[in-house]
GROMACS .gro file of C-alpha atoms in nm:
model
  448
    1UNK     CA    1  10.518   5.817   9.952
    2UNK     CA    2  10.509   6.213   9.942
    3UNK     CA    3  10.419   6.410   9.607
    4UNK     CA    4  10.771   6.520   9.536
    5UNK     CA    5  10.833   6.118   9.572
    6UNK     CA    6  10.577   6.020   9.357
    7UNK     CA    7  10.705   6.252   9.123
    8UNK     CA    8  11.088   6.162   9.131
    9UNK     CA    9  10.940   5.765   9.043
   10UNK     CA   10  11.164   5.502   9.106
   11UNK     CA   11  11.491   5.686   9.000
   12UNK     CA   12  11.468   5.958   9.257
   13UNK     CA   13  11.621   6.200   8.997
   14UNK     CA   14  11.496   6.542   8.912
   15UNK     CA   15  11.752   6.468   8.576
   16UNK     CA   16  11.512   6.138   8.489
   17UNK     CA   17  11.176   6.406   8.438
   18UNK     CA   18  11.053   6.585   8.163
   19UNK     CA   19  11.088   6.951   8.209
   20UNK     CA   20  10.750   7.090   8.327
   21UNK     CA   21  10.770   6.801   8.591
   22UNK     CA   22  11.113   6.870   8.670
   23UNK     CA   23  10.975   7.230   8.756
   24UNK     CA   24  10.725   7.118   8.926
   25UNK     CA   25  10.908   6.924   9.163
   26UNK     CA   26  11.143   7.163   9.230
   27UNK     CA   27  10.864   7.367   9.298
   28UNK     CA   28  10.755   7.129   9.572
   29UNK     CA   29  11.074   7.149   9.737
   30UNK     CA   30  11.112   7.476   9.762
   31UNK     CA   31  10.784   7.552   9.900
   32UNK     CA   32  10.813   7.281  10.182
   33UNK     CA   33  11.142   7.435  10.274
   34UNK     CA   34  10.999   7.737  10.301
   35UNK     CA   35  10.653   7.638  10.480
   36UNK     CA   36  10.915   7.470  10.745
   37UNK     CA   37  11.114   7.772  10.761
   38UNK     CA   38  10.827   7.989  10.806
   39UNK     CA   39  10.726   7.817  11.121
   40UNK     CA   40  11.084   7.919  11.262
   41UNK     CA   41  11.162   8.250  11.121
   42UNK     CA   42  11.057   8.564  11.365
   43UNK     CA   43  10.948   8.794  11.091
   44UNK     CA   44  10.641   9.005  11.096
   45UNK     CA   45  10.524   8.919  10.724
   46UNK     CA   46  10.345   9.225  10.538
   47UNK     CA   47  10.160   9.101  10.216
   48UNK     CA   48  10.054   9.340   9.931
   49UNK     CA   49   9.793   9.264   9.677
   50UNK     CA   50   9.545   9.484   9.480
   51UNK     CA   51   9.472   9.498   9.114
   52UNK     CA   52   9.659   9.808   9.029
   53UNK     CA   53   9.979   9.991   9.295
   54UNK     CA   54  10.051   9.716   9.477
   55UNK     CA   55  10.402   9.729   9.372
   56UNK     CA   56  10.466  10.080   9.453
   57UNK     CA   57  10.241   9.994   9.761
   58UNK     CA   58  10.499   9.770   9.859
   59UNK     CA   59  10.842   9.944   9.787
   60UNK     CA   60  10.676  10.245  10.002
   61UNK     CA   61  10.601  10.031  10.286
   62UNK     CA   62  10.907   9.840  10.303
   63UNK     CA   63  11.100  10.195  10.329
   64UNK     CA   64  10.885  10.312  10.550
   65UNK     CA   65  10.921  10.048  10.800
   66UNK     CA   66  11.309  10.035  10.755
   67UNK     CA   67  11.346  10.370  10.917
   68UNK     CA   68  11.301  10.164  11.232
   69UNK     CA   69  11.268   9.806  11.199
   70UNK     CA   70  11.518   9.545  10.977
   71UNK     CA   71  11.341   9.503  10.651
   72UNK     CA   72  11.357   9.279  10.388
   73UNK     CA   73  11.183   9.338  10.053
   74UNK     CA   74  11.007   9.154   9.746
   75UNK     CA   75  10.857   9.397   9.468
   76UNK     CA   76  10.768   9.349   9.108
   77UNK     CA   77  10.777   8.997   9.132
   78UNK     CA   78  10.458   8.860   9.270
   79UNK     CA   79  10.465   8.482   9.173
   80UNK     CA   80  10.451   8.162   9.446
   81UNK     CA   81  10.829   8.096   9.335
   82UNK     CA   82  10.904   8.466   9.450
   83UNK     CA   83  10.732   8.475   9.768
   84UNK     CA   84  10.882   8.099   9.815
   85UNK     CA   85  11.237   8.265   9.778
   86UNK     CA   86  11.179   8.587   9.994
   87UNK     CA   87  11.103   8.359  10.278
   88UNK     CA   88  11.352   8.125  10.203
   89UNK     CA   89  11.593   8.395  10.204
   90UNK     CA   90  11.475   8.553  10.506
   91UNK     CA   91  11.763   8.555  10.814
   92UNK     CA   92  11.733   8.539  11.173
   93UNK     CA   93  11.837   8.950  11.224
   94UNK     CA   94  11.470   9.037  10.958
   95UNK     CA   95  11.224   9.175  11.151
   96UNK     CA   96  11.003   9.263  10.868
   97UNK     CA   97  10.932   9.074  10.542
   98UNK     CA   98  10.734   9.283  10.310
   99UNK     CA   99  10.597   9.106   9.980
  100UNK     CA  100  10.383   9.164   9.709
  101UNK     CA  101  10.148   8.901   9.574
  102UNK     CA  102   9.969   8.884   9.288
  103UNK     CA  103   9.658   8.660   9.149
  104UNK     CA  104   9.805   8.443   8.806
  105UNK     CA  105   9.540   8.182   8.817
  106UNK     CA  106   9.237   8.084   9.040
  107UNK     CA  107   9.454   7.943   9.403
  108UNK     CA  108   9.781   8.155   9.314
  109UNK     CA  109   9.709   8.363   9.628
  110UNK     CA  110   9.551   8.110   9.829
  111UNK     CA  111   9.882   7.909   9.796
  112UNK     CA  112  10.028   8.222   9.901
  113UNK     CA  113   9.856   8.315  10.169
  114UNK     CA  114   9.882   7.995  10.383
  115UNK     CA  115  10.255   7.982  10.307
  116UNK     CA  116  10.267   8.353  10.427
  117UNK     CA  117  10.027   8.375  10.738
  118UNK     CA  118  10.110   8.770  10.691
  119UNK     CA  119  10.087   9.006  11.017
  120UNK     CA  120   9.922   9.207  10.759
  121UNK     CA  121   9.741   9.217  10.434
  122UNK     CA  122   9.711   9.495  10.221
  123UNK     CA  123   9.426   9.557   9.934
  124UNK     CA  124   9.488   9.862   9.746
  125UNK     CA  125   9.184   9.788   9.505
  126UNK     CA  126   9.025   9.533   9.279
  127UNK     CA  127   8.953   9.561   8.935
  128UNK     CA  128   8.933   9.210   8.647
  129UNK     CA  129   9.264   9.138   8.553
  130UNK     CA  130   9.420   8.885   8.383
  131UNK     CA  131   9.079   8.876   8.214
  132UNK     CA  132   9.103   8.488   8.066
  133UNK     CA  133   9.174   8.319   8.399
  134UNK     CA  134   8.925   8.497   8.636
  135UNK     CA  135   8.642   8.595   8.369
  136UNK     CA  136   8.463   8.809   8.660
  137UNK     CA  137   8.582   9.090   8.935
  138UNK     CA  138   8.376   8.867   9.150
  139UNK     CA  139   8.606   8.574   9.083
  140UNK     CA  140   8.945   8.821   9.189
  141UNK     CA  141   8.740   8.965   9.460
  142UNK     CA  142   8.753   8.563   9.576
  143UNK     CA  143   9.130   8.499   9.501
  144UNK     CA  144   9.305   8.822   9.673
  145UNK     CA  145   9.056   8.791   9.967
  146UNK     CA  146   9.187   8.494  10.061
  147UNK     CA  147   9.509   8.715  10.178
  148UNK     CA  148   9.260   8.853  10.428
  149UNK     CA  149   9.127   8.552  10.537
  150UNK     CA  150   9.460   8.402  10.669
  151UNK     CA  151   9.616   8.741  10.815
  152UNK     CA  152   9.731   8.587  11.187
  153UNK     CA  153   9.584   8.638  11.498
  154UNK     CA  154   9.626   8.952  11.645
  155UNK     CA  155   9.704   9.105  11.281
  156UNK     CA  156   9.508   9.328  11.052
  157UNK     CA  157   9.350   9.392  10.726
  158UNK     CA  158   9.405   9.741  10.548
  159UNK     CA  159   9.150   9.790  10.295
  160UNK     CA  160   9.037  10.028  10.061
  161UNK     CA  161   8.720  10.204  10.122
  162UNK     CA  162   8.638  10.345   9.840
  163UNK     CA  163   8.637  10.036   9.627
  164UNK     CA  164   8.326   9.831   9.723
  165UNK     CA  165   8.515   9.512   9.704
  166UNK     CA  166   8.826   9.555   9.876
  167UNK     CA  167   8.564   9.664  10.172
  168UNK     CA  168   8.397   9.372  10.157
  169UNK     CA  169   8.673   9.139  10.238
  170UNK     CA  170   8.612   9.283  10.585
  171UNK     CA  171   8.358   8.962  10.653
  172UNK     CA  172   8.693   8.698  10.595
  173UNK     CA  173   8.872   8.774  10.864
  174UNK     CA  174   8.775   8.803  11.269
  175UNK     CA  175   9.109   9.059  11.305
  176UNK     CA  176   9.153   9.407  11.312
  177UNK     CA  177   9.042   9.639  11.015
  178UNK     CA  178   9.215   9.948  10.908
  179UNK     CA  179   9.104  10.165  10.616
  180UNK     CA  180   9.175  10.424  10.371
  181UNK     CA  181   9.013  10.631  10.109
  182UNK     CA  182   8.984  10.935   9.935
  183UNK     CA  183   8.568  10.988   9.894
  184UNK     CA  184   8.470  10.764  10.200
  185UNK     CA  185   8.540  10.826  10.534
  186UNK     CA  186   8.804  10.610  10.672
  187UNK     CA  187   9.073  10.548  10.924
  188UNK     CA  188   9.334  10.714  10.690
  189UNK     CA  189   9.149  10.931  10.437
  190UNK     CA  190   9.303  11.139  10.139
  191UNK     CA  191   9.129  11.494  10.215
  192UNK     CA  192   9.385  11.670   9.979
  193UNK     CA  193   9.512  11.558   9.647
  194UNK     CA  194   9.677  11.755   9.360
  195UNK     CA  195   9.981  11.767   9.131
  196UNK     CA  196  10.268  12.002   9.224
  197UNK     CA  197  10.427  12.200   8.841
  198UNK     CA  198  10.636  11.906   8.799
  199UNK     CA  199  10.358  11.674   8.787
  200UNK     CA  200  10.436  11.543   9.121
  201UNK     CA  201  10.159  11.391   9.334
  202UNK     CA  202  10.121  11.583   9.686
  203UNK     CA  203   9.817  11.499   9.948
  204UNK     CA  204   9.735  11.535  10.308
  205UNK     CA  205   9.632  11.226  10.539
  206UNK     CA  206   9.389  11.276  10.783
  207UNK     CA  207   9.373  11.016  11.087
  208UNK     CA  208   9.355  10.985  11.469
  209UNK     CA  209   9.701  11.131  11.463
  210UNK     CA  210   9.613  11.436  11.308
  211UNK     CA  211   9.592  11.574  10.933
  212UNK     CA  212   9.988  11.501  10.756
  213UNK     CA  213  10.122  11.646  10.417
  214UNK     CA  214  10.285  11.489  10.218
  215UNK     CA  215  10.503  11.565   9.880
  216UNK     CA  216  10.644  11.262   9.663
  217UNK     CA  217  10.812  11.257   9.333
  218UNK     CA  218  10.527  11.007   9.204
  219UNK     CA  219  10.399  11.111   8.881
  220UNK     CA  220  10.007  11.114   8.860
  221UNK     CA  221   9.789  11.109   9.152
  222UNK     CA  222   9.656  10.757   9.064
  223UNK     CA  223   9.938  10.650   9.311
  224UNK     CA  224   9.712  10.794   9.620
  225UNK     CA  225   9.608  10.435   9.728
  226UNK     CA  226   9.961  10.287   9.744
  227UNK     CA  227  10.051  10.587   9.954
  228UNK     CA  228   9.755  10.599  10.159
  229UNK     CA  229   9.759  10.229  10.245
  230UNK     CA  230  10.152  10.244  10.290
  231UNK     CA  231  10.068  10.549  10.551
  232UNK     CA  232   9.858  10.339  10.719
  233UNK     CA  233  10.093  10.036  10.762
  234UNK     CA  234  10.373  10.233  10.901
  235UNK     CA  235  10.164  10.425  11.101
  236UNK     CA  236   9.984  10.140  11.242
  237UNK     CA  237  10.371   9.956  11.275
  238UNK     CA  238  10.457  10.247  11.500
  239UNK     CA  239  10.641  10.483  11.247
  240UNK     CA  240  10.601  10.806  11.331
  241UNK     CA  241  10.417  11.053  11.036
  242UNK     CA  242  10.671  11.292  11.041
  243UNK     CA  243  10.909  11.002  10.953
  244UNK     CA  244  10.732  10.936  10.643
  245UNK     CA  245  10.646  11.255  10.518
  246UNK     CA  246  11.037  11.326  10.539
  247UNK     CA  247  11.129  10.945  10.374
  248UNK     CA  248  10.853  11.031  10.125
  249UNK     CA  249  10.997  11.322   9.963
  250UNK     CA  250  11.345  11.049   9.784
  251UNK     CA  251  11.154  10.810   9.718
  252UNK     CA  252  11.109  10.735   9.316
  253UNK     CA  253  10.817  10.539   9.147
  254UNK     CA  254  11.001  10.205   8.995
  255UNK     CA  255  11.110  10.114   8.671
  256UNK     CA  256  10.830  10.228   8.392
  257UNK     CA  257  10.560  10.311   8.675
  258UNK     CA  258  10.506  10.648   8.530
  259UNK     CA  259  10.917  10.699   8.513
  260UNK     CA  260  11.036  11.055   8.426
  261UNK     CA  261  11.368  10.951   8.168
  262UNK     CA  262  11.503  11.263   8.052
  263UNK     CA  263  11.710  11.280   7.728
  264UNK     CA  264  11.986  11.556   7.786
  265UNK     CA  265  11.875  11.840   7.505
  266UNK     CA  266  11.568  11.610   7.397
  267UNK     CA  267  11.304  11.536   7.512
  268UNK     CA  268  11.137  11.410   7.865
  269UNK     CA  269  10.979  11.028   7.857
  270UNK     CA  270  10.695  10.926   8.117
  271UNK     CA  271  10.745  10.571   8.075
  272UNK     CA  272  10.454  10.356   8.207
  273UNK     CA  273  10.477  10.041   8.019
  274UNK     CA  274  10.425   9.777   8.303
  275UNK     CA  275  10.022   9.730   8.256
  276UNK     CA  276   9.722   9.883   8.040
  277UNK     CA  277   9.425   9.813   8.166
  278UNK     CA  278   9.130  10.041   7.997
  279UNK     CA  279   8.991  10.149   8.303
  280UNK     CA  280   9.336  10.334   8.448
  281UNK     CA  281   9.389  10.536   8.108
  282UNK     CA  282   9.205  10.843   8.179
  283UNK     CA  283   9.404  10.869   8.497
  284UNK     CA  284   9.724  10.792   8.360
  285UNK     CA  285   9.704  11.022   8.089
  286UNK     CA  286   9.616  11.305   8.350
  287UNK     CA  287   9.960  11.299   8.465
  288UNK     CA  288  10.093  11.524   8.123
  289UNK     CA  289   9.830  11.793   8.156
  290UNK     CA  290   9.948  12.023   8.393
  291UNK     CA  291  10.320  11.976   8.260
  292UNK     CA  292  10.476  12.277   8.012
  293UNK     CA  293  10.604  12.171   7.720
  294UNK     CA  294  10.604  12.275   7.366
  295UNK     CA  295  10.485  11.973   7.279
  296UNK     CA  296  10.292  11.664   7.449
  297UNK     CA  297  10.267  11.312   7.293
  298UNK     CA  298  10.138  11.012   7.375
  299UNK     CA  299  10.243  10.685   7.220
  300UNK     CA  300  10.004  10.393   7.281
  301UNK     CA  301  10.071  10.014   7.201
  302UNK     CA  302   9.897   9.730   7.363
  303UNK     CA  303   9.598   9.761   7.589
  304UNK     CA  304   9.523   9.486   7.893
  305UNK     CA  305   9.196   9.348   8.017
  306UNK     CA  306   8.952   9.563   7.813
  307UNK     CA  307   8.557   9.437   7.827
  308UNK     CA  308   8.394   9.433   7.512
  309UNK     CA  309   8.545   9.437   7.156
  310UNK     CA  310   8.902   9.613   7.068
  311UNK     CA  311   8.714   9.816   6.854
  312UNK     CA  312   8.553  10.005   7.134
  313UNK     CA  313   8.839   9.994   7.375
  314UNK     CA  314   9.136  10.163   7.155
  315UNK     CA  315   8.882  10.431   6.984
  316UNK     CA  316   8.859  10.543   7.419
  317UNK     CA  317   9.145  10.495   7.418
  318UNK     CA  318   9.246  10.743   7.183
  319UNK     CA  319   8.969  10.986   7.230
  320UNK     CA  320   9.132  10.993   7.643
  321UNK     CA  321   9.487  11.065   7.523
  322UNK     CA  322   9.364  11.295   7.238
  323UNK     CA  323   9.198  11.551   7.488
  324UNK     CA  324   9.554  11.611   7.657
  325UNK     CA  325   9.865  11.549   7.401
  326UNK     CA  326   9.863  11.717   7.056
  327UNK     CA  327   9.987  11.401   6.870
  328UNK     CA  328   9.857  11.028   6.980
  329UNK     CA  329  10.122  10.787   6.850
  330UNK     CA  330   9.990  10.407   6.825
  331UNK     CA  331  10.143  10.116   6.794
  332UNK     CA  332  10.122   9.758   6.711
  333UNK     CA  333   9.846   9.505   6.544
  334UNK     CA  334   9.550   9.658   6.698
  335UNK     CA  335   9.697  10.073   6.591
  336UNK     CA  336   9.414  10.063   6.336
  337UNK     CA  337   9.159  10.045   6.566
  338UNK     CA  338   9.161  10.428   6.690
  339UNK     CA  339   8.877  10.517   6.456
  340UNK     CA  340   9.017  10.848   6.427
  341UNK     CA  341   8.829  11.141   6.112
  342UNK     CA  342   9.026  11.136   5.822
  343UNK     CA  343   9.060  11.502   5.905
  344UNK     CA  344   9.267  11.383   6.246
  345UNK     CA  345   9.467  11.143   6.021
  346UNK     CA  346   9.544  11.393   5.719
  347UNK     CA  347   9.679  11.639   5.999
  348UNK     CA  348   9.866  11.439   6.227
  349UNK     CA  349   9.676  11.443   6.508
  350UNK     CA  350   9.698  11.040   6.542
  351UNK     CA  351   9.990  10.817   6.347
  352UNK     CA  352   9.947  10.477   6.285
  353UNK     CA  353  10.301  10.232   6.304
  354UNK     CA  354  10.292   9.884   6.316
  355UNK     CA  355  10.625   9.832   6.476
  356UNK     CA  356  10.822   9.937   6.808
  357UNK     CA  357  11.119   9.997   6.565
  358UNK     CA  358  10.878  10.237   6.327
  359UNK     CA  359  10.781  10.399   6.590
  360UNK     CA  360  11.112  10.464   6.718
  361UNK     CA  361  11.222  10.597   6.426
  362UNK     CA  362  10.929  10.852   6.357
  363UNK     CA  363  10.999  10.983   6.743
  364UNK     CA  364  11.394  11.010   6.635
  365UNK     CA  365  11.358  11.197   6.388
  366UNK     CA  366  11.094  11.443   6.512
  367UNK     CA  367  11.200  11.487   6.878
  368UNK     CA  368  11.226  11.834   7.016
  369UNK     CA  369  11.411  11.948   7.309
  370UNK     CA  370  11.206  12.009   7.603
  371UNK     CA  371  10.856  11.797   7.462
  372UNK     CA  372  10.703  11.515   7.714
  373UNK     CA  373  10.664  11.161   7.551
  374UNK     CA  374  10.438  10.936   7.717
  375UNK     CA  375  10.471  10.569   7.657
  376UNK     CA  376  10.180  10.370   7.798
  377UNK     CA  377  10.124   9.998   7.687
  378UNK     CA  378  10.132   9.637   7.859
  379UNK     CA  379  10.433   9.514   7.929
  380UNK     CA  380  10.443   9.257   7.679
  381UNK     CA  381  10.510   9.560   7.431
  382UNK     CA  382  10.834   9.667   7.583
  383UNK     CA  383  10.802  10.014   7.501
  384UNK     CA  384  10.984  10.154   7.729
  385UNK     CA  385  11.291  10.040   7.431
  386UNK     CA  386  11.148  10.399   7.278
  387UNK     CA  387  11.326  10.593   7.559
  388UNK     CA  388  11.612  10.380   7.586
  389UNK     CA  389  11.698  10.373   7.244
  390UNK     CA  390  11.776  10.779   7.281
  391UNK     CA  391  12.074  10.703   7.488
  392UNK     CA  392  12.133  10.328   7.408
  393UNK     CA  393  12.232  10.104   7.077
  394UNK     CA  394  11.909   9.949   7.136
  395UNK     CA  395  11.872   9.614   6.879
  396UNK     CA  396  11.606   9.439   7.023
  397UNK     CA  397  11.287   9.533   6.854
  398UNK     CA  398  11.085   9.169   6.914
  399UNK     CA  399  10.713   9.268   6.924
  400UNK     CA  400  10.532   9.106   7.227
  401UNK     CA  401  10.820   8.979   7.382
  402UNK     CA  402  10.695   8.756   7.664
  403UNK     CA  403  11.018   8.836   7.882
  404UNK     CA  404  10.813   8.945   8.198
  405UNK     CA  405  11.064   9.161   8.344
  406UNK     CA  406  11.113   9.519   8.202
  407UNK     CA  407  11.399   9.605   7.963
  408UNK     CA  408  11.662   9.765   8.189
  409UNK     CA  409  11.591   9.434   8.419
  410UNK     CA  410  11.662   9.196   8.182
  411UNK     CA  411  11.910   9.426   8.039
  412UNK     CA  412  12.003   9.287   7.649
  413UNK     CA  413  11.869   9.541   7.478
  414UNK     CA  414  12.153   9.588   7.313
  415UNK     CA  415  12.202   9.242   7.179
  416UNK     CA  416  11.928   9.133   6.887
  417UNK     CA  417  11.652   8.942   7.036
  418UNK     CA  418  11.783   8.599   6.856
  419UNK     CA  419  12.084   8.627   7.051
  420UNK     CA  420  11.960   8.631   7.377
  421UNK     CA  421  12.012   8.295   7.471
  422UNK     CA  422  12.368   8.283   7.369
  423UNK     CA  423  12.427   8.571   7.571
  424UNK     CA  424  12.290   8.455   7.879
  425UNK     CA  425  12.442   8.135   7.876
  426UNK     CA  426  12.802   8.320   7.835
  427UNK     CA  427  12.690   8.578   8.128
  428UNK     CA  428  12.620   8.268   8.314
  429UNK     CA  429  12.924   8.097   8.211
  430UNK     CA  430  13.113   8.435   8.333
  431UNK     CA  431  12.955   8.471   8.674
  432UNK     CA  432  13.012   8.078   8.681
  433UNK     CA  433  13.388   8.154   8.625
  434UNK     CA  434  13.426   8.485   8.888
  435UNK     CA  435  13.286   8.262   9.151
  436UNK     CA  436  13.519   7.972   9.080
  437UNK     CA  437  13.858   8.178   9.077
  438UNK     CA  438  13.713   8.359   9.381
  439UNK     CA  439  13.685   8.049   9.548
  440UNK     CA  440  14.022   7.932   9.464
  441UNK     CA  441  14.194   8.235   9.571
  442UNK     CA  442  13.993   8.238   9.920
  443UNK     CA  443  14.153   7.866   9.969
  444UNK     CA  444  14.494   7.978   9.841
  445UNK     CA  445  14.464   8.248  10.081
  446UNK     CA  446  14.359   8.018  10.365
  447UNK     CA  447  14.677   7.939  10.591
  448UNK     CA  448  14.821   7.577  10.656
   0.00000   0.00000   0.00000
């Protein structure tokens, strides 16, 4: 009998399981549809991973390629059931199927990577996340190289050569290499990098096709590895460079990836409330210092997979956003933990809140037109509500929401968190209801 068998029992009804199993089989299902499907679909499958940019890695590529080639995209979601559904969703015209995967748990990517059998693998850099699953880097060094290890013959790798472990993934795979980097020599290597007046990352790629420029509308120059191993892809795909430097130029970072929201006759928001990790901050933060304003803030909530005590991590934490805004805003459970003078604390230089909502209101109230706010938290935070609520009846102030996707995603804001569940279920009933009276009129319509 086969697992989803076993599972089913003797009823053979998904309705006769608990839940979780009832997931699980599904789960099953789905992924042997799309394992068959995958052995019939013509795709070229390009697979991002990377502890940090591997989203904006892959909305980049996936542009760049369409300029030539029919391209279907997955972004922000990174889970088994998402890459399940790209390829299940896949059609016969898709000559390119560009998805991002990310490492949950120890096997998440090796599940994904045999499903995928990419063309190409992607490894913008490594770094410990999700801290309580993998403990070590050397333990996500393991996982994401496995995405290496089962590119397809006559593929390639593109790995980052400035990060000593991304490199090293080299020795899992007997197909091509490509690299990029900014200090190391490499195929495709950063030899210019700056921020424009705006803020605005600009760089120059130097490769066997000659030394590129290239101006974006990404905030912070922390998003030279997505770019760099996107350039690379295309490139390597048979896009020309001029192609990309001129797609380049409209393309927007995503939905709170350091996300310029301006507040007509208020003030600007950099909203980068998607992850937190310690080691990014300094880099984040860098993105407000060459900006004019009359006045810079940054508003800090949760931090993500921090070494050591949270003592130690949100007094750097402050101390990095303290040498570039003149007022450190943070937020949440752990806001005590700044270890700011009482001097600093008497004159406003850091302000403790406990809630989003508090913190909200303080920034209402004291707003001026023309000031930069930078929000930077995990996601589980949701702070990116402090920007919305300046044009929006926000009433959803849950703290640590576990809602994965971002606010504007999910999109009830405006409804108190305890009503969320009635309000999707009537959404659902609503869409339920379009698609029936569409479907009657279309056989109405149908003749005799």
């Amino acid at each position: 009998m086969s697992i989803v068998g076993k599972l089913l029992g003797k009823t053979g009804s998904l309705r006769s399981l608990t839940r979780p199993f009832r997931k699980k089989a599904r789960h099953l299902v789905r992924f042997r549809l799309a394992r068959m499907k995958r052995a019939r679909i013509g795709a070229e499958i390009v697979a991002i991973t990377g502890s940090s940019g591997k989203s904006t890695a892959t909305r980049l590529i996936s542009r760049f390629l369409q300029t030539r080639f029919a391209t279907r995209e997955q972004a922000y979601q990174n889970t088994i059931s998402a890459c399940t559904q790209a390829i299940l969703d896949a059609t016969p015209t898709d000559e390119y199927l560009v998805i991002e995967t990310g490492a949950s748990v120890p096997g998440s990517v090796v599940e994904m990577a045999g499903l995928m059998k990419p063309k190409v693998a992607v490894v913008t850099m490594v770094n410990v996340e999700h801290r309580s699953a993998f403990k070590t880097i050397e333990n996500v060094t393991k996982e994401k190289g496995a995405l290496v290890e089962a590119v397809a013959e006559g593929g390639f790798a593109v790995l980052n050569a400035d990060d000593e472990n991304a490199i090293a993934m080299a020795e899992r795979t007997k197909q091509r290499i490509v690299t990029f980097g900014h200090v190391n020599d490499a195929d495709y290597r950063v030899v210019e990098l700056g921020l424009g007046d705006s803020g605005t990352m600009e760089l120059a790629i130097r490769s066997a096709h000659g030394t590129h420029r290239l101006s974006t509308k990404l905030m912070g120059i922390h998003f030279w590895p997505s770019v760099a191993a996107a350039f690379a892809v295309a490139v390597e795909n048979g896009i020309a460079p001029e192609t990309i430097a001129e797609t380049l130029k409209d393309i927007e970072t995503g939905y709170n990836r350091c996300q310029p929201y301006e507040i007509e006759n208020g003030p600007t928001f950099i909203i980068d409330t998607v992850k937190a990790p310690l080691a990014t901050l300094p880099k984040a933060f860098e993105v407000i210092r060459p900006l004019r304003a009359p006045r810079k803030r940054i508003v800090l909530g949760m931090l993500a997979d921090h070494p050591g005590d949270s003592n130690t991590a949100y007094k750097k934490a402050y101390r990095w956003a303290a040498e570039v805004a003149d007022q450190v805003i943070f937020v949440g459970e752990h806001a005590h933990r700044h270890k700011a003078s009482a001097e600093e604390i008497a004159n406003g230089r850091i302000v403790e809140m406990t809630t989003t909502e508090q913190a909200y209101a303080i920034l209402r109230d004291t707003a001026l037109p023309g000031e930069i706010i930078f929000l930077k938290s995990a996601g589980v935070a949701h702070l990116e509500r402090l920007a919305l609520g300046f044009d929006h009846d926000v009433r959803c102030w849950k703290e640590r929401c576990r809602v994965p996707e971002t606010c504007q995603a999910c999109g009830l804001y405006e409804y108190p968190y305890e009503r969320h569940p009635q309000v999707r279920r009537q959404k659902k009933l609503a869409r339920w209801g379009m698609r029936k009276a569409a479907t009657s009129r279309e056989s109405k319509s149908r003749p005799e």
